[in-house]
Short mmCIF file of C-alpha atoms and ligand atoms in Angstrom, two decimals:
data_model
loop_
_atom_site.label_atom_id
_atom_site.label_comp_id
_atom_site.label_asym_id
_atom_site.label_seq_id
_atom_site.Cartn_x
_atom_site.Cartn_y
_atom_site.Cartn_z
CA UNK A 88 71.46 153.43 57.30
CA UNK A 89 74.97 153.91 56.13
CA UNK A 90 75.78 154.68 59.81
CA UNK A 91 73.78 151.86 61.22
CA UNK A 92 75.09 149.14 58.90
CA UNK A 93 78.70 149.07 60.28
CA UNK A 94 77.51 148.77 63.80
CA UNK A 95 75.16 145.98 62.79
CA UNK A 96 77.78 144.38 61.01
CA UNK A 97 80.31 144.54 63.90
CA UNK A 98 77.52 142.96 66.23
CA UNK A 99 77.02 140.12 63.80
CA UNK A 100 80.68 139.62 63.73
CA UNK A 101 80.92 139.53 67.55
CA UNK A 102 78.02 137.15 67.79
CA UNK A 103 79.64 135.02 65.13
CA UNK A 104 82.93 134.89 66.89
CA UNK A 105 81.33 134.14 70.34
CA UNK A 106 79.23 131.41 68.93
CA UNK A 107 82.21 129.99 67.36
CA UNK A 108 84.00 129.76 70.60
CA UNK A 109 81.06 128.38 72.25
CA UNK A 110 80.73 125.53 69.72
CA UNK A 111 84.52 124.95 70.05
CA UNK A 112 84.27 124.74 73.78
CA UNK A 113 81.44 122.40 73.60
CA UNK A 114 83.12 120.15 71.27
CA UNK A 115 86.31 120.59 73.45
CA UNK A 116 84.57 119.14 76.38
CA UNK A 117 83.88 115.77 74.54
CA UNK A 118 86.25 115.23 71.83
CA UNK A 119 89.51 117.30 72.24
CA UNK A 120 90.64 116.20 75.60
CA UNK A 121 94.12 115.84 74.21
CA UNK A 122 95.85 119.26 73.85
CA UNK A 123 99.32 120.19 72.60
CA UNK A 124 101.33 121.95 75.18
CA UNK A 125 104.49 124.30 75.40
CA UNK A 126 107.48 121.97 76.18
CA UNK A 127 109.02 124.65 78.21
CA UNK A 128 106.36 124.44 80.82
CA UNK A 129 107.67 120.92 81.38
CA UNK A 130 111.22 121.99 81.48
CA UNK A 131 111.94 119.87 78.37
CA UNK A 132 114.94 121.42 76.59
CA UNK A 133 117.68 119.70 75.07
CA UNK A 134 117.85 115.81 74.74
CA UNK A 135 121.03 114.33 76.24
CA UNK A 136 122.51 111.01 76.20
CA UNK A 137 123.79 109.53 79.46
CA UNK A 138 126.03 106.34 80.02
CA UNK A 139 126.33 104.61 83.19
CA UNK A 140 127.71 101.34 84.50
CA UNK A 141 126.36 99.53 87.29
CA UNK A 142 126.70 95.95 88.74
CA UNK A 143 123.63 94.05 89.30
CA UNK A 144 123.84 91.40 92.22
CA UNK A 145 121.59 88.35 91.78
CA UNK A 146 121.78 86.87 95.23
CA UNK A 147 119.79 83.67 95.28
CA UNK A 148 121.55 81.76 98.05
CA UNK A 149 122.16 82.33 101.85
CA UNK A 150 119.90 83.88 104.46
CA UNK A 151 118.92 86.99 102.62
CA UNK A 152 118.34 86.33 98.89
CA UNK A 153 117.54 89.37 96.74
CA UNK A 154 116.20 87.03 93.93
CA UNK A 155 113.41 84.63 94.95
CA UNK A 156 111.53 82.18 92.70
CA UNK A 157 107.81 82.74 93.09
CA UNK A 158 106.78 80.47 90.30
CA UNK A 159 108.43 77.09 89.69
CA UNK A 160 109.39 75.98 86.25
CA UNK A 161 107.48 73.55 84.14
CA UNK A 162 108.47 69.97 85.19
CA UNK A 163 111.29 68.46 83.21
CA UNK A 164 112.20 71.87 81.57
CA UNK A 165 115.87 71.94 81.00
CA UNK A 166 115.57 75.67 80.32
CA UNK A 167 113.62 76.51 83.48
CA UNK A 168 110.80 77.43 81.24
CA UNK A 169 107.88 79.01 83.38
CA UNK A 170 110.16 80.00 86.20
CA UNK A 171 109.33 83.52 87.56
CA UNK A 172 111.67 85.07 90.14
CA UNK A 173 110.96 88.49 91.94
CA UNK A 174 114.10 90.57 92.43
CA UNK A 175 115.15 93.47 94.59
CA UNK A 176 118.78 93.27 93.45
CA UNK A 177 121.36 95.84 94.63
CA UNK A 178 123.01 97.96 91.97
CA UNK A 179 126.49 98.94 92.92
CA UNK A 180 129.06 101.24 91.24
CA UNK A 181 131.80 98.54 91.61
CA UNK A 182 131.75 94.81 91.03
CA UNK A 183 131.85 94.09 94.57
CA UNK A 184 128.66 94.03 96.65
CA UNK A 185 130.41 96.08 99.31
CA UNK A 186 131.07 98.91 96.91
CA UNK A 187 128.74 101.93 96.85
CA UNK A 188 125.11 100.91 96.17
CA UNK A 189 123.28 103.59 94.16
CA UNK A 190 119.84 101.76 93.69
CA UNK A 191 117.90 98.55 93.37
CA UNK A 192 116.76 96.57 90.38
CA UNK A 193 113.11 95.70 91.34
CA UNK A 194 110.84 93.52 89.13
CA UNK A 195 110.96 90.14 87.89
CA UNK A 196 112.62 87.68 85.42
CA UNK A 197 110.97 84.88 83.87
CA UNK A 198 112.08 81.92 81.77
CA UNK A 199 110.49 82.45 78.40
CA UNK A 200 112.43 80.14 76.18
CA UNK A 201 111.94 76.22 75.65
CA UNK A 202 115.21 76.10 73.54
CA UNK A 203 118.23 77.51 75.35
CA UNK A 204 117.92 79.69 78.40
CA UNK A 205 116.26 82.92 77.45
CA UNK A 206 114.78 85.30 80.15
CA UNK A 207 112.07 87.84 80.09
CA UNK A 208 113.35 90.75 82.12
CA UNK A 209 110.78 93.35 83.50
CA UNK A 210 112.45 95.62 86.02
CA UNK A 211 112.88 99.21 87.19
CA UNK A 212 116.33 100.46 88.08
CA UNK A 213 115.18 102.64 91.20
CA UNK A 214 118.07 105.05 91.93
CA UNK A 215 118.56 106.18 95.57
CA UNK A 216 121.72 108.19 95.32
CA UNK A 217 122.08 111.96 95.17
CA UNK A 218 120.13 113.98 92.68
CA UNK A 219 118.90 110.70 91.09
CA UNK A 220 117.25 109.59 94.31
CA UNK A 221 113.67 108.66 93.50
CA UNK A 222 114.22 108.57 89.63
CA UNK A 223 113.79 105.27 87.71
CA UNK A 224 114.43 103.75 84.25
CA UNK A 225 112.28 100.78 83.14
CA UNK A 226 114.19 97.91 81.32
CA UNK A 227 111.87 95.36 79.39
CA UNK A 228 113.74 92.91 77.09
CA UNK A 229 115.00 89.49 76.30
CA UNK A 230 118.09 88.05 78.14
CA UNK A 231 119.70 85.08 76.68
CA UNK A 232 121.91 84.66 79.93
CA UNK A 233 124.72 82.60 78.32
CA UNK A 234 125.39 85.09 75.61
CA UNK A 235 128.38 87.15 76.08
CA UNK A 236 126.31 90.50 75.60
CA UNK A 237 122.85 90.84 76.15
CA UNK A 238 121.05 93.90 74.96
CA UNK A 239 117.73 94.94 76.22
CA UNK A 240 115.59 98.10 75.68
CA UNK A 241 115.12 100.89 78.10
CA UNK A 242 111.46 101.60 77.60
CA UNK A 243 110.95 104.63 79.81
CA UNK A 244 111.77 106.45 83.12
CA UNK A 245 110.56 108.87 85.75
CA UNK A 246 111.98 111.84 87.60
CA UNK A 247 115.20 112.96 86.04
CA UNK A 248 114.70 110.17 83.53
CA UNK A 249 111.29 111.34 82.12
CA UNK A 250 110.86 110.56 78.52
CA UNK A 251 113.70 107.92 78.74
CA UNK A 252 114.51 105.61 75.90
CA UNK A 253 117.69 103.56 75.12
CA UNK A 254 119.19 100.25 75.78
CA UNK A 255 121.41 98.32 78.23
CA UNK A 256 124.09 95.85 77.60
CA UNK A 257 124.49 93.00 80.18
CA UNK A 258 127.65 91.09 80.61
CA UNK A 259 128.24 88.39 83.25
CA UNK A 260 131.13 89.48 85.57
CA UNK A 261 130.95 86.50 87.81
CA UNK A 262 128.88 83.32 88.19
CA UNK A 263 128.85 80.90 91.10
CA UNK A 264 127.73 77.85 89.24
CA UNK A 265 127.06 75.95 92.47
CA UNK A 266 124.59 78.38 94.15
CA UNK A 267 123.56 80.37 91.03
CA UNK A 268 124.52 83.73 92.68
CA UNK A 269 125.68 86.10 89.77
CA UNK A 270 127.18 89.67 89.26
CA UNK A 271 126.10 91.29 86.00
CA UNK A 272 127.60 94.40 84.55
CA UNK A 273 125.08 96.60 83.09
CA UNK A 274 126.16 99.33 80.64
CA UNK A 275 123.11 101.74 80.22
CA UNK A 276 122.82 104.18 77.41
CA UNK A 277 119.83 106.40 77.97
CA UNK A 278 118.40 109.39 76.10
CA UNK A 279 116.48 111.80 78.28
CA UNK A 280 116.07 115.51 79.06
C1 NAG B 377 109.85 63.94 83.46
O1 NAG B 377 110.01 63.63 84.83
C2 NAG B 377 109.34 62.40 85.21
C3 NAG B 377 109.44 62.20 86.79
O2 NAG B 377 110.96 62.62 87.16
C4 NAG B 377 110.02 61.23 84.33
O3 NAG B 377 109.33 60.06 84.81
C5 NAG B 377 109.82 61.60 82.94
O4 NAG B 377 110.45 60.46 82.19
C6 NAG B 377 110.40 62.83 82.58
N1 NAG B 377 109.93 63.11 81.17
C7 NAG B 377 110.97 63.58 80.31
C8 NAG B 377 110.36 63.83 78.90
O5 NAG B 377 112.01 63.80 80.57
C1 NAG B 378 116.25 109.39 99.14
O1 NAG B 378 114.97 109.77 99.24
C2 NAG B 378 114.35 109.06 100.43
C3 NAG B 378 112.90 109.66 100.38
O2 NAG B 378 112.83 110.96 100.03
C4 NAG B 378 115.13 109.59 101.70
O3 NAG B 378 114.41 108.99 102.73
C5 NAG B 378 116.52 109.07 101.70
O4 NAG B 378 117.31 109.37 102.66
C6 NAG B 378 117.13 109.48 100.41
N1 NAG B 378 118.59 108.98 100.16
C7 NAG B 378 119.66 109.55 99.88
C8 NAG B 378 120.93 108.83 99.86
O5 NAG B 378 119.65 110.75 99.59
C1 NAG B 379 131.65 75.62 87.27
O1 NAG B 379 132.73 76.71 87.22
C2 NAG B 379 134.04 75.96 87.32
C3 NAG B 379 135.11 76.91 87.49
O2 NAG B 379 134.70 78.09 86.73
C4 NAG B 379 134.24 75.04 85.94
O3 NAG B 379 135.37 74.40 85.95
C5 NAG B 379 132.96 74.08 85.89
O4 NAG B 379 132.95 73.41 84.63
C6 NAG B 379 131.63 74.79 86.10
N1 NAG B 379 130.55 73.74 86.09
C7 NAG B 379 129.60 73.82 85.40
C8 NAG B 379 128.47 72.83 85.55
O5 NAG B 379 129.19 74.78 84.58
#
């Protein structure tokens, strides 16, 4: 008996452990579909902050506009309330459209204010240059266009900007008040890995 008991006890322990795993797996199938993972597997090491300055060209006039109204504003609205414009605006390194283009700002802006012009901006900066080719940052925020500095959140990113968060500051560099064409300087401050 003294010899059998330890063996029996071991078997009971093994069965207990096995059944524990089985139960855990069974629960896992249904409830614990979210699992923590090793950040090294994602190549996520040290968070860094990047700053870059880009010029955003809103071309509304001419033969090849990059910014096109797709929904007209509510009639009589002095703030263009209700307007929605889709954009595919060039992003360049210098203030001139002829300077190096590193990507496009793709998305839309929409007039969301009935008192004073205030836009809702929803756009991706889609980079097309060097190692950033294919990476994006996503900007979603309020743009009171006549303010000197407009700050908008960077809410995410992809590629080299995975896990991105931060903000941009927009300043009007140039505005043609006849056509509405504008060049806006964007200073981007982005935390990413
Ligand atoms: C809106 O526009 C119409 C047509 O132009 C005009 O008759 C009306 O007085 C305007 N209303 C306001 C509140 O400006
Ligand atoms: C960016 O990537 C696209 C698709 O992979 C490629 O066609 C294009 O030539 C690349 N552009 C630059 C400037 O590397
Ligand atoms: C348009 O711009 C010119 C020169 O910058 C300025 O003198 C004029 O007042 C502006 N017009 C409007 C309607 O803002």
